[in-house]
Amino acid sequence: MAGARDGEGRHPLFMPLVLVGGLVFGFGLAYSHMARPEVVLNFLQFEDFGLVFVMFGGAAVTGVTFFLAPRLLDRAPLTGDSFERRLKSFDRNVLVGGAIFGAGWGLSGICPGAAYASLGVGNVTILWALAGMFVGAYLQGYWRSRTADADLAATSAD
Amino acid sequence: MTDPVLLQATADLFPNGIARYAVGGLFVGLGAAVIYLGTGISAGASTFLESTLSYVSGRARFQRYVRSRDWRLVFTLGIILGAGVYAVAFQGGAWLTDVQPWRLLVGGVFVGIGTRVGKGCTSGHGVCGVGSASKTSIAGVITFILVAILTAQLVAALGVSP
């Protein structure tokens, strides 16, 4: 965990590369119209299925990259870290959190990356959604910190 | 390919064509791929919410992201700027949504809770996780898409628009 990605002594090109990656990522979100909640809502209401091409188009590129990178390179040049797939452990939280996220996505038509991109295309109204996301992220952090404390104190389960 | 029934079906499913979606999706994947190739990091967008909260809150839940919070800020800045490039080059100025603020605010709160509890969002699970053929991510994506479809259809059926 304490690799060059997080600590001091980072490669001088680390931040520029993250910025360039973000630029391309954000350009893609805007180009695909995912930065527009209306377009996402049209997908969810079965009026325009284009979103499928965005997600699978993106996953196809990352899929090829994740497959080839460890075969072509030993380590990531800017951090020295090895290439690993994005594998997260499965538990009930994945489904509970996914359902809560789905409810929010279905109500607002916006997800985090698309919200940042939406700001970039000039949609200042999206600040409502961004404010909501920070409040939500804070609430769950507050809540789970308390739950962790309660577990440590071995108090009654609730 | 010139079958009129097939053409009509395609036009119904994709009234705006597929080029903008497919090309945009390739760029999204390319952005994630550039970062992964250089650093080994699978970038996701929603961790930024918690890592940025670590600047203002000492809670353990946010402090675990202290070491990555600066580059996550730069990543998000890049997303905003990249979308700005699109706006200047293709959109011809600012665009504003007509979706009602209460939907954005309330929906945003749920998105903030759900993406963090569920270990990822549309970029982390949807683009990087599915690209990794991660079963956890595929389960997460199926869950949030199904619930989002139900929610959006219910809200539309209640007459809320947009």
CSV table of C-alpha atoms in Angstrom, one decimal:
chain,number,residue,atom,x,y,z
A,1,MET,CA,0.0,0.0,0.0
A,2,ALA,CA,2.8,2.4,0.8
A,3,GLY,CA,4.0,2.4,-2.8
A,4,ALA,CA,5.1,5.4,-4.7
A,5,ARG,CA,1.5,6.0,-5.7
A,6,ASP,CA,0.6,7.3,-2.3
A,7,GLY,CA,3.7,8.6,-0.7
A,8,GLU,CA,6.4,11.2,-1.2
A,9,GLY,CA,9.1,10.5,-3.7
A,10,ARG,CA,6.6,10.1,-6.4
A,11,HIS,CA,7.7,10.1,-10.0
A,12,PRO,CA,7.6,13.6,-11.4
A,13,LEU,CA,5.3,12.4,-14.2
A,14,PHE,CA,2.8,10.8,-11.8
A,15,MET,CA,0.5,13.8,-11.3
A,16,PRO,CA,0.7,15.0,-15.0
A,17,LEU,CA,-0.3,11.5,-16.1
A,18,VAL,CA,-3.3,11.4,-13.6
A,19,LEU,CA,-4.3,14.7,-15.0
A,20,VAL,CA,-4.1,13.6,-18.6
A,21,GLY,CA,-6.0,10.4,-17.8
A,22,GLY,CA,-8.7,12.5,-16.1
A,23,LEU,CA,-8.9,14.8,-19.1
A,24,VAL,CA,-9.4,11.9,-21.5
A,25,PHE,CA,-11.9,10.3,-19.1
A,26,GLY,CA,-13.9,13.5,-18.7
A,27,PHE,CA,-13.8,14.3,-22.4
A,28,GLY,CA,-15.3,10.8,-23.0
A,29,LEU,CA,-18.0,11.3,-20.4
A,30,ALA,CA,-19.0,14.6,-22.0
A,31,TYR,CA,-18.7,13.3,-25.6
A,32,SER,CA,-21.0,10.3,-24.7
A,33,HIS,CA,-23.5,12.7,-23.2
A,34,MET,CA,-23.3,10.9,-19.8
A,35,ALA,CA,-22.7,14.3,-18.3
A,36,ARG,CA,-26.4,15.0,-19.1
A,37,PRO,CA,-28.8,13.5,-16.5
A,38,GLU,CA,-31.6,13.5,-19.2
A,39,VAL,CA,-29.7,11.0,-21.4
A,40,VAL,CA,-29.1,8.6,-18.5
A,41,LEU,CA,-32.8,8.9,-17.5
A,42,ASN,CA,-33.8,8.2,-21.1
A,43,PHE,CA,-31.7,4.9,-20.9
A,44,LEU,CA,-33.4,3.9,-17.6
A,45,GLN,CA,-36.8,4.6,-19.1
A,46,PHE,CA,-36.0,2.5,-22.2
A,47,GLU,CA,-36.0,5.4,-24.6
A,48,ASP,CA,-32.4,5.3,-25.7
A,49,PHE,CA,-30.1,2.3,-25.0
A,50,GLY,CA,-26.9,4.1,-26.0
A,51,LEU,CA,-25.5,4.0,-22.4
A,52,VAL,CA,-24.8,0.3,-22.9
A,53,PHE,CA,-22.2,1.2,-25.5
A,54,VAL,CA,-20.6,3.7,-23.2
A,55,MET,CA,-20.2,1.2,-20.3
A,56,PHE,CA,-19.1,-1.7,-22.5
A,57,GLY,CA,-17.0,0.5,-24.8
A,58,GLY,CA,-15.1,1.6,-21.7
A,59,ALA,CA,-14.9,-1.9,-20.2
A,60,ALA,CA,-13.6,-3.3,-23.5
A,61,VAL,CA,-10.7,-0.9,-23.5
A,62,THR,CA,-9.9,-1.5,-19.8
A,63,GLY,CA,-10.4,-5.2,-20.3
A,64,VAL,CA,-7.7,-5.3,-23.0
A,65,THR,CA,-5.4,-3.0,-21.0
A,66,PHE,CA,-5.8,-5.1,-17.8
A,67,PHE,CA,-5.1,-8.2,-19.8
A,68,LEU,CA,-2.1,-6.9,-21.8
A,69,ALA,CA,-0.3,-4.7,-19.2
A,70,PRO,CA,1.0,-7.5,-16.9
A,71,ARG,CA,2.1,-9.5,-20.0
A,72,LEU,CA,4.0,-6.6,-21.6
A,73,LEU,CA,5.4,-4.8,-18.6
A,74,ASP,CA,6.8,-6.1,-15.3
A,75,ARG,CA,5.7,-3.1,-13.3
A,76,ALA,CA,3.9,0.2,-13.7
A,77,PRO,CA,6.7,2.6,-14.8
A,78,LEU,CA,5.7,5.6,-12.6
A,79,THR,CA,5.0,3.7,-9.3
A,80,GLY,CA,6.9,0.4,-9.6
A,81,ASP,CA,3.7,-1.3,-8.5
A,82,SER,CA,2.6,-4.6,-10.1
A,83,PHE,CA,-0.4,-4.7,-12.4
A,84,GLU,CA,-3.4,-6.2,-10.7
A,85,ARG,CA,-7.0,-6.5,-11.8
A,86,ARG,CA,-9.7,-4.5,-9.9
A,87,LEU,CA,-11.0,-7.2,-7.6
A,88,LYS,CA,-13.0,-6.3,-4.6
A,89,SER,CA,-14.3,-8.7,-2.0
A,90,PHE,CA,-17.9,-9.7,-2.2
A,91,ASP,CA,-20.2,-9.2,0.7
A,92,ARG,CA,-23.7,-8.0,1.5
A,93,ASN,CA,-22.5,-4.4,1.3
A,94,VAL,CA,-22.0,-4.7,-2.5
A,95,LEU,CA,-25.7,-5.5,-3.0
A,96,VAL,CA,-27.1,-3.1,-0.3
A,97,GLY,CA,-24.8,-0.2,-1.4
A,98,GLY,CA,-25.5,-1.0,-5.1
A,99,ALA,CA,-29.3,-0.8,-4.4
A,100,ILE,CA,-28.9,2.5,-2.6
A,101,PHE,CA,-26.7,3.9,-5.4
A,102,GLY,CA,-29.2,2.6,-8.0
A,103,ALA,CA,-32.1,4.4,-6.3
A,104,GLY,CA,-30.1,7.6,-6.3
A,105,TRP,CA,-29.0,7.2,-9.9
A,106,GLY,CA,-32.5,6.4,-11.0
A,107,LEU,CA,-33.9,9.5,-9.2
A,108,SER,CA,-31.2,12.0,-10.4
A,109,GLY,CA,-29.8,10.5,-13.6
A,110,ILE,CA,-26.2,11.3,-12.4
A,111,CYS,CA,-23.3,9.3,-11.0
A,112,PRO,CA,-20.1,10.7,-9.5
A,113,GLY,CA,-17.8,10.8,-12.5
A,114,ALA,CA,-20.5,12.1,-14.8
A,115,ALA,CA,-21.3,14.8,-12.2
A,116,TYR,CA,-17.7,16.1,-12.3
A,117,ALA,CA,-17.9,16.1,-16.1
A,118,SER,CA,-21.3,17.8,-16.0
A,119,LEU,CA,-19.7,20.7,-14.1
A,120,GLY,CA,-17.1,20.8,-16.9
A,121,VAL,CA,-19.8,21.2,-19.6
A,122,GLY,CA,-21.1,24.2,-17.7
A,123,ASN,CA,-24.0,22.6,-15.9
A,124,VAL,CA,-23.8,24.5,-12.6
A,125,THR,CA,-27.2,23.1,-11.6
A,126,ILE,CA,-25.3,19.8,-11.0
A,127,LEU,CA,-23.9,21.3,-7.9
A,128,TRP,CA,-27.1,20.2,-6.2
A,129,ALA,CA,-26.2,16.6,-7.0
A,130,LEU,CA,-22.5,17.1,-6.0
A,131,ALA,CA,-23.6,18.6,-2.6
A,132,GLY,CA,-25.9,15.7,-2.1
A,133,MET,CA,-23.1,13.2,-2.9
A,134,PHE,CA,-20.8,14.8,-0.3
A,135,VAL,CA,-23.6,14.8,2.3
A,136,GLY,CA,-24.3,11.1,1.5
A,137,ALA,CA,-20.6,10.1,1.6
A,138,TYR,CA,-20.3,12.0,4.9
A,139,LEU,CA,-23.4,10.4,6.4
A,140,GLN,CA,-22.2,6.8,5.6
A,141,GLY,CA,-18.7,7.7,7.0
A,142,TYR,CA,-20.2,9.1,10.2
A,143,TRP,CA,-22.5,6.2,10.6
A,144,ARG,CA,-19.9,3.5,9.9
A,145,SER,CA,-17.4,5.1,12.2
A,146,ARG,CA,-20.0,5.0,14.9
A,147,THR,CA,-20.9,1.4,14.1
A,148,ALA,CA,-17.2,0.5,14.3
A,149,ASP,CA,-17.0,2.2,17.7
A,150,ALA,CA,-20.1,0.3,18.9
A,151,ASP,CA,-18.6,-3.0,17.7
A,152,LEU,CA,-15.4,-2.3,19.5
A,153,ALA,CA,-17.2,-1.5,22.7
A,154,ALA,CA,-19.2,-4.7,22.3
A,155,THR,CA,-22.5,-3.0,23.1
A,156,SER,CA,-25.9,-4.3,22.1
A,157,ALA,CA,-26.3,-5.1,18.4
A,158,ASP,CA,-28.5,-2.6,16.6
B,1,MET,CA,-28.0,-4.6,-42.9
B,2,THR,CA,-30.5,-3.0,-45.1
B,3,ASP,CA,-33.4,-5.0,-43.7
B,4,PRO,CA,-36.0,-2.2,-43.0
B,5,VAL,CA,-37.4,-4.0,-40.0
B,6,LEU,CA,-33.9,-4.2,-38.4
B,7,LEU,CA,-33.2,-0.6,-39.3
B,8,GLN,CA,-36.5,0.5,-37.7
B,9,ALA,CA,-35.7,-1.5,-34.6
B,10,THR,CA,-32.2,0.1,-34.4
B,11,ALA,CA,-33.7,3.5,-34.8
B,12,ASP,CA,-36.2,2.8,-32.0
B,13,LEU,CA,-33.6,1.5,-29.6
B,14,PHE,CA,-31.0,4.2,-30.5
B,15,PRO,CA,-32.8,7.3,-31.6
B,16,ASN,CA,-29.5,9.3,-31.4
B,17,GLY,CA,-27.4,6.6,-33.1
B,18,ILE,CA,-24.6,4.8,-31.3
B,19,ALA,CA,-21.5,6.7,-32.5
B,20,ARG,CA,-21.4,9.3,-29.7
B,21,TYR,CA,-21.9,6.6,-27.1
B,22,ALA,CA,-19.4,4.1,-28.4
B,23,VAL,CA,-16.7,6.8,-29.1
B,24,GLY,CA,-17.3,8.5,-25.7
B,25,GLY,CA,-17.1,5.1,-24.0
B,26,LEU,CA,-13.8,4.3,-25.7
B,27,PHE,CA,-12.4,7.6,-24.4
B,28,VAL,CA,-13.6,6.9,-20.9
B,29,GLY,CA,-11.8,3.5,-21.1
B,30,LEU,CA,-8.7,5.1,-22.6
B,31,GLY,CA,-8.5,7.6,-19.7
B,32,ALA,CA,-8.7,4.8,-17.2
B,33,ALA,CA,-6.2,2.8,-19.2
B,34,VAL,CA,-3.6,5.6,-19.4
B,35,ILE,CA,-3.6,5.9,-15.6
B,36,TYR,CA,-3.5,2.1,-15.1
B,37,LEU,CA,-0.6,1.6,-17.6
B,38,GLY,CA,1.5,4.3,-15.9
B,39,THR,CA,0.7,3.7,-12.3
B,40,GLY,CA,-1.1,0.4,-11.8
B,41,ILE,CA,-4.1,2.2,-10.3
B,42,SER,CA,-7.7,1.3,-11.3
B,43,ALA,CA,-9.2,4.7,-11.1
B,44,GLY,CA,-12.7,5.2,-9.8
B,45,ALA,CA,-14.6,8.4,-9.4
B,46,SER,CA,-16.6,8.0,-6.2
B,47,THR,CA,-13.6,7.5,-3.8
B,48,PHE,CA,-12.9,11.2,-4.4
B,49,LEU,CA,-16.0,12.1,-2.3
B,50,GLU,CA,-14.5,10.4,0.8
B,51,SER,CA,-10.9,11.3,0.2
B,52,THR,CA,-11.8,14.9,-0.2
B,53,LEU,CA,-13.8,14.8,3.0
B,54,SER,CA,-10.6,13.8,4.8
B,55,TYR,CA,-9.4,17.4,4.3
B,56,VAL,CA,-12.2,18.6,6.6
B,57,SER,CA,-13.1,15.6,8.8
B,58,GLY,CA,-10.8,13.6,11.1
B,59,ARG,CA,-13.1,10.5,11.0
B,60,ALA,CA,-11.2,7.3,10.5
B,61,ARG,CA,-13.4,6.4,7.6
B,62,PHE,CA,-12.1,9.4,5.6
B,63,GLN,CA,-8.6,9.5,7.0
B,64,ARG,CA,-7.8,6.1,5.4
B,65,TYR,CA,-7.7,8.0,2.0
B,66,VAL,CA,-5.3,10.8,3.1
B,67,ARG,CA,-2.5,9.3,1.1
B,68,SER,CA,-4.4,9.2,-2.2
B,69,ARG,CA,-6.5,12.4,-1.7
B,70,ASP,CA,-4.2,14.7,-3.7
B,71,TRP,CA,-4.1,12.6,-6.9
B,72,ARG,CA,-7.8,11.9,-6.6
B,73,LEU,CA,-8.3,15.7,-6.6
B,74,VAL,CA,-6.1,16.0,-9.7
B,75,PHE,CA,-8.1,13.2,-11.4
B,76,THR,CA,-11.4,15.0,-10.7
B,77,LEU,CA,-9.9,18.3,-11.9
B,78,GLY,CA,-8.9,16.5,-15.1
B,79,ILE,CA,-12.4,15.1,-15.6
B,80,ILE,CA,-13.9,18.7,-15.2
B,81,LEU,CA,-11.3,20.1,-17.6
B,82,GLY,CA,-11.7,17.3,-20.2
B,83,ALA,CA,-15.5,17.9,-20.2
B,84,GLY,CA,-14.8,21.6,-20.5
B,85,VAL,CA,-12.7,20.9,-23.7
B,86,TYR,CA,-15.7,19.0,-25.1
B,87,ALA,CA,-18.0,21.9,-24.2
B,88,VAL,CA,-15.7,24.5,-26.0
B,89,ALA,CA,-14.9,22.3,-29.0
B,90,PHE,CA,-18.2,20.6,-29.7
B,91,GLN,CA,-21.0,22.0,-27.6
B,92,GLY,CA,-20.5,25.7,-28.3
B,93,GLY,CA,-20.8,26.9,-24.7
B,94,ALA,CA,-22.4,25.9,-21.5
B,95,TRP,CA,-25.3,23.4,-21.2
B,96,LEU,CA,-27.8,23.3,-18.4
B,97,THR,CA,-30.0,20.4,-17.2
B,98,ASP,CA,-33.7,20.7,-16.8
B,99,VAL,CA,-33.9,17.9,-14.2
B,100,GLN,CA,-35.3,19.4,-11.0
B,101,PRO,CA,-32.9,20.4,-8.3
B,102,TRP,CA,-34.6,18.3,-5.6
B,103,ARG,CA,-34.1,15.2,-7.7
B,104,LEU,CA,-30.4,16.0,-8.1
B,105,LEU,CA,-30.0,16.7,-4.4
B,106,VAL,CA,-31.9,13.8,-2.9
B,107,GLY,CA,-30.6,11.4,-5.6
B,108,GLY,CA,-27.1,12.7,-4.9
B,109,VAL,CA,-27.4,11.8,-1.2
B,110,PHE,CA,-28.3,8.3,-2.1
B,111,VAL,CA,-25.5,8.1,-4.7
B,112,GLY,CA,-23.0,9.3,-2.0
B,113,ILE,CA,-24.1,6.7,0.5
B,114,GLY,CA,-24.6,3.8,-2.0
B,115,THR,CA,-21.4,4.1,-4.0
B,116,ARG,CA,-19.3,4.2,-0.8
B,117,VAL,CA,-21.1,1.4,1.0
B,118,GLY,CA,-21.2,-0.7,-2.3
B,119,LYS,CA,-17.5,-0.3,-2.9
B,120,GLY,CA,-17.8,1.5,-6.3
B,121,CYS,CA,-19.8,3.4,-8.9
B,122,THR,CA,-20.2,3.3,-12.6
B,123,SER,CA,-16.5,3.9,-13.3
B,124,GLY,CA,-15.0,1.7,-10.6
B,125,HIS,CA,-17.4,-1.2,-10.8
B,126,GLY,CA,-18.8,-0.5,-14.3
B,127,VAL,CA,-15.7,0.3,-16.3
B,128,CYS,CA,-12.7,-1.0,-14.3
B,129,GLY,CA,-14.4,-3.8,-12.4
B,130,VAL,CA,-16.2,-5.2,-15.4
B,131,GLY,CA,-13.0,-4.8,-17.5
B,132,SER,CA,-11.3,-6.9,-14.8
B,133,ALA,CA,-14.1,-9.5,-15.1
B,134,SER,CA,-14.7,-9.1,-11.3
B,135,LYS,CA,-17.7,-11.1,-10.1
B,136,THR,CA,-18.2,-8.6,-7.3
B,137,SER,CA,-18.3,-5.7,-9.7
B,138,ILE,CA,-20.6,-7.5,-12.1
B,139,ALA,CA,-23.0,-8.2,-9.2
B,140,GLY,CA,-22.8,-4.6,-8.2
B,141,VAL,CA,-23.5,-3.3,-11.7
B,142,ILE,CA,-26.5,-5.6,-12.2
B,143,THR,CA,-27.9,-4.5,-8.8
B,144,PHE,CA,-27.5,-0.8,-9.4
B,145,ILE,CA,-28.8,-0.9,-13.0
B,146,LEU,CA,-31.9,-2.9,-12.0
B,147,VAL,CA,-32.8,-0.7,-9.1
B,148,ALA,CA,-32.1,2.5,-11.1
B,149,ILE,CA,-34.4,1.3,-13.9
B,150,LEU,CA,-37.2,0.6,-11.3
B,151,THR,CA,-36.7,3.9,-9.6
B,152,ALA,CA,-36.6,6.0,-12.9
B,153,GLN,CA,-39.7,4.2,-14.2
B,154,LEU,CA,-41.6,4.7,-10.9
B,155,VAL,CA,-40.7,8.4,-10.8
B,156,ALA,CA,-41.8,8.8,-14.4
B,157,ALA,CA,-45.0,6.9,-13.7
B,158,LEU,CA,-45.7,9.3,-10.9
B,159,GLY,CA,-45.6,12.1,-13.4
B,160,VAL,CA,-42.4,13.7,-12.4
B,161,SER,CA,-40.7,15.2,-15.5
B,162,PRO,CA,-38.0,16.0,-16.0
